[in-house]
Structure formats: C-alpha cells, structure tokens
Amino acid sequence: MALKSCARLAASQLFKGSRRTLASAQAMTVRDALNQAMDEEIKRDDRVFLLGEEVAQYDGAYKVSKGLWKKYGDDRIIDTPITEMGFTGLAVGAAFAGLRPICEFMTFNFSMQAIDQMINSAAKTYYMSAGRVCCPIVFRGANGAAAGVAAQHSQDFSAWFAHCPGLKVIAPYSSEDAKGLLKAAIRDDNPGEFSNFCV
C-alpha cells in the first residue's frame, strides 16, 4: 500500500463516526493558524493582549497579527519601540499583575536582549515559588533559519530555552499544532516560549 493511501486510511479511521471528514477539513497556513488562535483568545478573555514591534498598524513583520489592530485597537494590540528589554519587562509586569500578554519578538534572536526578564523574572519566579506566583505570559516569535535574513536572524534558541527552569518551550510543526498549542499556552499560568519557524 502506498504511503499516501496509508495516510488517508489512518486519517479516515481517526475521523470515523465523526461529522468531520477529510473533505471538510480546511487547509490553513501556520501564519493563519497563529492569527486565528490570537484572535480567538483576545476575544475570549479581556486580559489577553499582544505587544511587540510592528504588531499593530503594520500587522506584524511576518503578518501574523494581520487585522488584529483594526479589530481590537490600541489597548489590546500595542506597537512598541525597538527595545526588547523594555517591552518584555512591561509584559512580565503585566502578567504578574494578572493580565495575559503575548509578547512578540520579530525573531527570537532579539529575545536575547530581554533574557533577564524572560528567565530571571518570569520563568524562575514561577519555578522558585513552586507555581504560587503565576506569570501567565507567552513569548512568541519566528525562530530559526530563513532565506535572506543573515546569521543574526537565523539562530534557533529552543534547546537553550528548554534548559531554563520554569519556562515551557513550544515549537509546533503543523498549523493544527500551532493553533491549539498557542491557545493552550495563552491560557496557561506558566510562562511559555512559543517559537515557530519563519512563516
């Protein structure tokens, strides 16, 4: 049996007895899945907001936040200056105060500018308090190699972040994973580093 036939058979067994069929499943890009996840969570919970460089009026460097600023306005979709240390500190403080920020880095290479806030403030506080001091924040952005962005924008820090106590590292493979895992990360009280390969 050909590999394609095996995959189709496995998928049909997975959806057997369900209203959902292969024909009704929608194809979706990772970019669209991330956008839908953020849109749904911002709509669902007034505490959720997005901040980062070019996430509002420009719709994000990779267009992941497309349309969100027009829908939710300046209070929920916040463009920041080019100061990762500053806006990450602001987001961590907001999380400690009970909000649920999505702190977006244009690429995770720039997160190194904010490593103290991410690790020592968000992740380790949650870890050292045994989860009693929550920091419900998602650090999100593009990660890894991409065409034409040079070495400064092409590193993958996922393995390094995975060794930091208190920080969940999420690196989805498919659009389905991206949407579901981002929604779960936003709802989680634990800080999460959510990286997707350049979309």
mmCIF file of C-alpha atoms in Angstrom:
data_model
loop_
_atom_site.group_PDB
_atom_site.id
_atom_site.type_symbol
_atom_site.label_atom_id
_atom_site.label_comp_id
_atom_site.label_asym_id
_atom_site.label_seq_id
_atom_site.Cartn_x
_atom_site.Cartn_y
_atom_site.Cartn_z
ATOM 1 C CA MET A 1 0.000 0.000 0.000
ATOM 2 C CA ALA A 2 1.409 3.374 -0.966
ATOM 3 C CA LEU A 3 2.326 5.813 1.799
ATOM 4 C CA LYS A 4 -0.325 8.301 0.635
ATOM 5 C CA SER A 5 -3.009 5.609 0.814
ATOM 6 C CA CYS A 6 -1.877 4.618 4.315
ATOM 7 C CA ALA A 7 -2.094 8.219 5.472
ATOM 8 C CA ARG A 8 -5.591 8.613 4.018
ATOM 9 C CA LEU A 9 -6.718 5.340 5.626
ATOM 10 C CA ALA A 10 -5.304 6.388 9.005
ATOM 11 C CA ALA A 11 -6.999 9.776 8.753
ATOM 12 C CA SER A 12 -10.340 8.225 7.808
ATOM 13 C CA GLN A 13 -10.102 5.905 10.836
ATOM 14 C CA LEU A 14 -9.282 8.862 13.059
ATOM 15 C CA PHE A 15 -12.434 10.722 11.978
ATOM 16 C CA LYS A 16 -14.646 7.601 11.800
ATOM 17 C CA GLY A 17 -18.002 8.259 13.444
ATOM 18 C CA SER A 18 -17.347 11.975 13.460
ATOM 19 C CA ARG A 19 -19.068 14.657 11.435
ATOM 20 C CA ARG A 20 -15.687 15.941 10.406
ATOM 21 C CA THR A 21 -14.310 14.390 7.242
ATOM 22 C CA LEU A 22 -11.188 14.848 5.214
ATOM 23 C CA ALA A 23 -13.203 16.724 2.622
ATOM 24 C CA SER A 24 -14.468 19.235 5.205
ATOM 25 C CA ALA A 25 -11.065 19.848 6.788
ATOM 26 C CA GLN A 26 -9.725 23.290 5.923
ATOM 27 C CA ALA A 27 -6.180 23.819 4.723
ATOM 28 C CA MET A 28 -4.534 26.559 6.752
ATOM 29 C CA THR A 29 -1.074 28.092 6.886
ATOM 30 C CA VAL A 30 0.832 28.317 10.168
ATOM 31 C CA ARG A 31 0.576 32.109 9.867
ATOM 32 C CA ASP A 32 -3.226 31.939 9.636
ATOM 33 C CA ALA A 33 -3.422 29.408 12.472
ATOM 34 C CA LEU A 34 -1.407 31.675 14.785
ATOM 35 C CA ASN A 35 -3.547 34.649 13.792
ATOM 36 C CA GLN A 36 -6.779 32.750 14.464
ATOM 37 C CA ALA A 37 -5.526 31.498 17.828
ATOM 38 C CA MET A 38 -4.620 35.007 18.984
ATOM 39 C CA ASP A 39 -7.872 36.445 17.633
ATOM 40 C CA GLU A 40 -9.974 33.832 19.423
ATOM 41 C CA GLU A 41 -8.119 34.226 22.722
ATOM 42 C CA ILE A 42 -8.154 38.049 22.667
ATOM 43 C CA LYS A 43 -11.899 37.904 22.002
ATOM 44 C CA ARG A 44 -12.484 35.263 24.702
ATOM 45 C CA ASP A 45 -10.511 36.895 27.539
ATOM 46 C CA ASP A 46 -10.250 40.645 28.200
ATOM 47 C CA ARG A 47 -6.920 40.076 29.977
ATOM 48 C CA VAL A 48 -5.172 38.900 26.787
ATOM 49 C CA PHE A 49 -3.273 41.461 24.726
ATOM 50 C CA LEU A 50 -0.461 41.467 22.158
ATOM 51 C CA LEU A 51 2.578 43.719 22.215
ATOM 52 C CA GLY A 52 5.743 43.900 20.148
ATOM 53 C CA GLU A 53 7.455 45.683 17.305
ATOM 54 C CA GLU A 54 5.207 46.350 14.295
ATOM 55 C CA VAL A 55 2.380 44.097 15.553
ATOM 56 C CA ALA A 56 -0.356 46.742 15.214
ATOM 57 C CA GLN A 57 -0.511 49.087 12.237
ATOM 58 C CA TYR A 58 1.969 47.056 10.149
ATOM 59 C CA ASP A 59 0.208 43.740 11.005
ATOM 60 C CA GLY A 60 3.465 42.143 12.187
ATOM 61 C CA ALA A 61 6.762 41.613 10.399
ATOM 62 C CA TYR A 62 5.500 38.231 9.149
ATOM 63 C CA LYS A 63 1.823 39.333 9.070
ATOM 64 C CA VAL A 64 0.879 37.005 11.925
ATOM 65 C CA SER A 65 -1.136 39.757 13.647
ATOM 66 C CA LYS A 66 -2.887 40.834 10.435
ATOM 67 C CA GLY A 67 -6.196 42.551 11.120
ATOM 68 C CA LEU A 68 -5.998 42.342 14.917
ATOM 69 C CA TRP A 69 -5.227 46.030 15.492
ATOM 70 C CA LYS A 70 -8.174 47.104 13.337
ATOM 71 C CA LYS A 71 -10.424 44.728 15.265
ATOM 72 C CA TYR A 72 -9.205 45.360 18.850
ATOM 73 C CA GLY A 73 -7.488 48.762 18.762
ATOM 74 C CA ASP A 74 -4.556 50.306 20.613
ATOM 75 C CA ASP A 75 -5.491 48.943 24.049
ATOM 76 C CA ARG A 76 -5.134 45.291 23.049
ATOM 77 C CA ILE A 77 -2.652 45.355 20.135
ATOM 78 C CA ILE A 78 0.319 47.500 21.118
ATOM 79 C CA ASP A 79 3.202 48.621 18.916
ATOM 80 C CA THR A 80 6.379 49.062 20.938
ATOM 81 C CA PRO A 81 9.665 50.846 20.354
ATOM 82 C CA ILE A 82 12.646 48.761 19.271
ATOM 83 C CA THR A 83 13.570 47.904 22.849
ATOM 84 C CA GLU A 84 13.090 44.223 23.608
ATOM 85 C CA MET A 85 14.338 44.629 27.177
ATOM 86 C CA GLY A 86 11.771 47.354 27.859
ATOM 87 C CA PHE A 87 8.634 45.852 26.350
ATOM 88 C CA THR A 88 9.433 42.393 27.728
ATOM 89 C CA GLY A 89 9.786 43.861 31.215
ATOM 90 C CA LEU A 90 6.463 45.639 30.739
ATOM 91 C CA ALA A 91 4.813 42.390 29.605
ATOM 92 C CA VAL A 92 6.236 40.401 32.541
ATOM 93 C CA GLY A 93 4.982 43.053 34.976
ATOM 94 C CA ALA A 94 1.546 42.944 33.347
ATOM 95 C CA ALA A 95 1.500 39.139 33.726
ATOM 96 C CA PHE A 96 2.406 39.388 37.423
ATOM 97 C CA ALA A 97 -0.497 41.863 37.773
ATOM 98 C CA GLY A 98 -2.966 39.308 36.358
ATOM 99 C CA LEU A 99 -3.046 40.109 32.644
ATOM 100 C CA ARG A 100 -2.125 37.566 29.936
ATOM 101 C CA PRO A 101 0.274 39.219 27.499
ATOM 102 C CA ILE A 102 1.540 37.754 24.257
ATOM 103 C CA CYS A 103 4.999 39.304 23.969
ATOM 104 C CA GLU A 104 6.069 39.046 20.328
ATOM 105 C CA PHE A 105 9.660 39.209 19.149
ATOM 106 C CA MET A 106 10.226 39.908 15.483
ATOM 107 C CA THR A 107 12.660 36.980 15.668
ATOM 108 C CA PHE A 108 13.814 35.073 18.726
ATOM 109 C CA ASN A 109 17.346 36.276 18.057
ATOM 110 C CA PHE A 110 16.202 39.593 19.535
ATOM 111 C CA SER A 111 14.900 37.873 22.666
ATOM 112 C CA MET A 112 18.500 37.691 23.856
ATOM 113 C CA GLN A 113 18.180 41.422 24.593
ATOM 114 C CA ALA A 114 15.427 40.545 27.085
ATOM 115 C CA ILE A 115 16.799 37.330 28.551
ATOM 116 C CA ASP A 116 16.899 38.668 32.130
ATOM 117 C CA GLN A 117 13.186 39.498 32.098
ATOM 118 C CA MET A 118 12.242 36.231 30.397
ATOM 119 C CA ILE A 119 14.301 33.900 32.555
ATOM 120 C CA ASN A 120 15.076 35.571 35.889
ATOM 121 C CA SER A 121 11.810 37.492 36.244
ATOM 122 C CA ALA A 122 9.154 35.341 34.532
ATOM 123 C CA ALA A 123 10.340 31.727 34.431
ATOM 124 C CA LYS A 124 12.408 31.479 37.610
ATOM 125 C CA THR A 125 9.898 33.350 39.785
ATOM 126 C CA TYR A 126 7.212 30.872 38.771
ATOM 127 C CA TYR A 127 9.641 27.978 39.318
ATOM 128 C CA MET A 128 11.092 29.158 42.659
ATOM 129 C CA SER A 129 7.622 29.845 44.088
ATOM 130 C CA ALA A 130 6.507 26.318 43.138
ATOM 131 C CA GLY A 131 3.826 27.851 40.925
ATOM 132 C CA ARG A 132 2.339 30.078 43.648
ATOM 133 C CA VAL A 133 3.449 33.269 41.869
ATOM 134 C CA CYS A 134 1.970 32.924 38.399
ATOM 135 C CA CYS A 135 3.312 34.617 35.314
ATOM 136 C CA PRO A 136 0.815 33.847 32.525
ATOM 137 C CA ILE A 137 2.814 35.144 29.578
ATOM 138 C CA VAL A 138 3.630 33.835 26.120
ATOM 139 C CA PHE A 139 6.856 34.905 24.422
ATOM 140 C CA ARG A 140 6.141 34.386 20.718
ATOM 141 C CA GLY A 141 8.063 34.880 17.522
ATOM 142 C CA ALA A 142 9.774 33.491 14.476
ATOM 143 C CA ASN A 143 12.745 31.223 15.058
ATOM 144 C CA GLY A 144 15.433 29.518 13.032
ATOM 145 C CA ALA A 145 16.867 29.939 9.582
ATOM 146 C CA ALA A 146 15.078 31.838 6.845
ATOM 147 C CA ALA A 147 16.124 32.976 3.399
ATOM 148 C CA GLY A 148 17.776 36.365 3.161
ATOM 149 C CA VAL A 149 17.875 37.334 6.834
ATOM 150 C CA ALA A 150 21.546 36.554 7.582
ATOM 151 C CA ALA A 151 23.083 34.856 10.599
ATOM 152 C CA GLN A 152 21.895 37.496 13.077
ATOM 153 C CA HIS A 153 18.283 36.451 12.431
ATOM 154 C CA SER A 154 18.702 32.719 11.790
ATOM 155 C CA GLN A 155 19.538 31.072 15.103
ATOM 156 C CA ASP A 156 17.348 28.595 16.968
ATOM 157 C CA PHE A 157 17.413 29.038 20.741
ATOM 158 C CA SER A 158 14.787 26.378 21.546
ATOM 159 C CA ALA A 159 17.277 23.942 23.081
ATOM 160 C CA TRP A 160 18.807 26.679 25.225
ATOM 161 C CA PHE A 161 15.382 27.860 26.454
ATOM 162 C CA ALA A 162 14.428 24.243 27.244
ATOM 163 C CA HIS A 163 17.143 24.197 29.909
ATOM 164 C CA CYS A 164 15.665 27.167 31.800
ATOM 165 C CA PRO A 165 13.632 26.151 34.868
ATOM 166 C CA GLY A 166 10.028 27.331 34.819
ATOM 167 C CA LEU A 167 9.765 28.007 31.089
ATOM 168 C CA LYS A 168 7.738 25.798 28.761
ATOM 169 C CA VAL A 169 9.146 25.613 25.246
ATOM 170 C CA ILE A 170 6.655 25.091 22.439
ATOM 171 C CA ALA A 171 7.731 24.600 18.823
ATOM 172 C CA PRO A 172 4.774 23.481 16.687
ATOM 173 C CA TYR A 173 5.241 21.597 13.445
ATOM 174 C CA SER A 174 1.895 21.994 11.714
ATOM 175 C CA SER A 175 -0.827 24.625 11.522
ATOM 176 C CA GLU A 176 -3.071 22.427 13.672
ATOM 177 C CA ASP A 177 -0.367 22.188 16.337
ATOM 178 C CA ALA A 178 0.325 25.917 16.091
ATOM 179 C CA LYS A 179 -3.276 26.938 16.716
ATOM 180 C CA GLY A 180 -4.038 24.505 19.510
ATOM 181 C CA LEU A 181 -0.741 24.915 21.323
ATOM 182 C CA LEU A 182 -0.806 28.719 21.155
ATOM 183 C CA LYS A 183 -4.319 28.775 22.617
ATOM 184 C CA ALA A 184 -3.208 26.401 25.392
ATOM 185 C CA ALA A 185 -0.092 28.489 26.094
ATOM 186 C CA ILE A 186 -2.143 31.692 26.400
ATOM 187 C CA ARG A 187 -4.465 30.005 28.919
ATOM 188 C CA ASP A 188 -1.578 28.502 30.928
ATOM 189 C CA ASP A 189 -0.360 30.179 34.144
ATOM 190 C CA ASN A 190 3.180 29.031 33.362
ATOM 191 C CA PRO A 191 5.412 31.238 31.188
ATOM 192 C CA GLY A 192 5.836 29.805 27.704
ATOM 193 C CA GLU A 193 8.325 30.355 24.890
ATOM 194 C CA PHE A 194 6.378 29.751 21.680
ATOM 195 C CA SER A 195 8.554 29.724 18.594
ATOM 196 C CA ASN A 196 7.595 28.942 15.057
ATOM 197 C CA PHE A 197 9.962 28.643 12.168
ATOM 198 C CA CYS A 198 9.813 31.665 9.900
ATOM 199 C CA VAL A 199 6.413 31.697 8.219
#
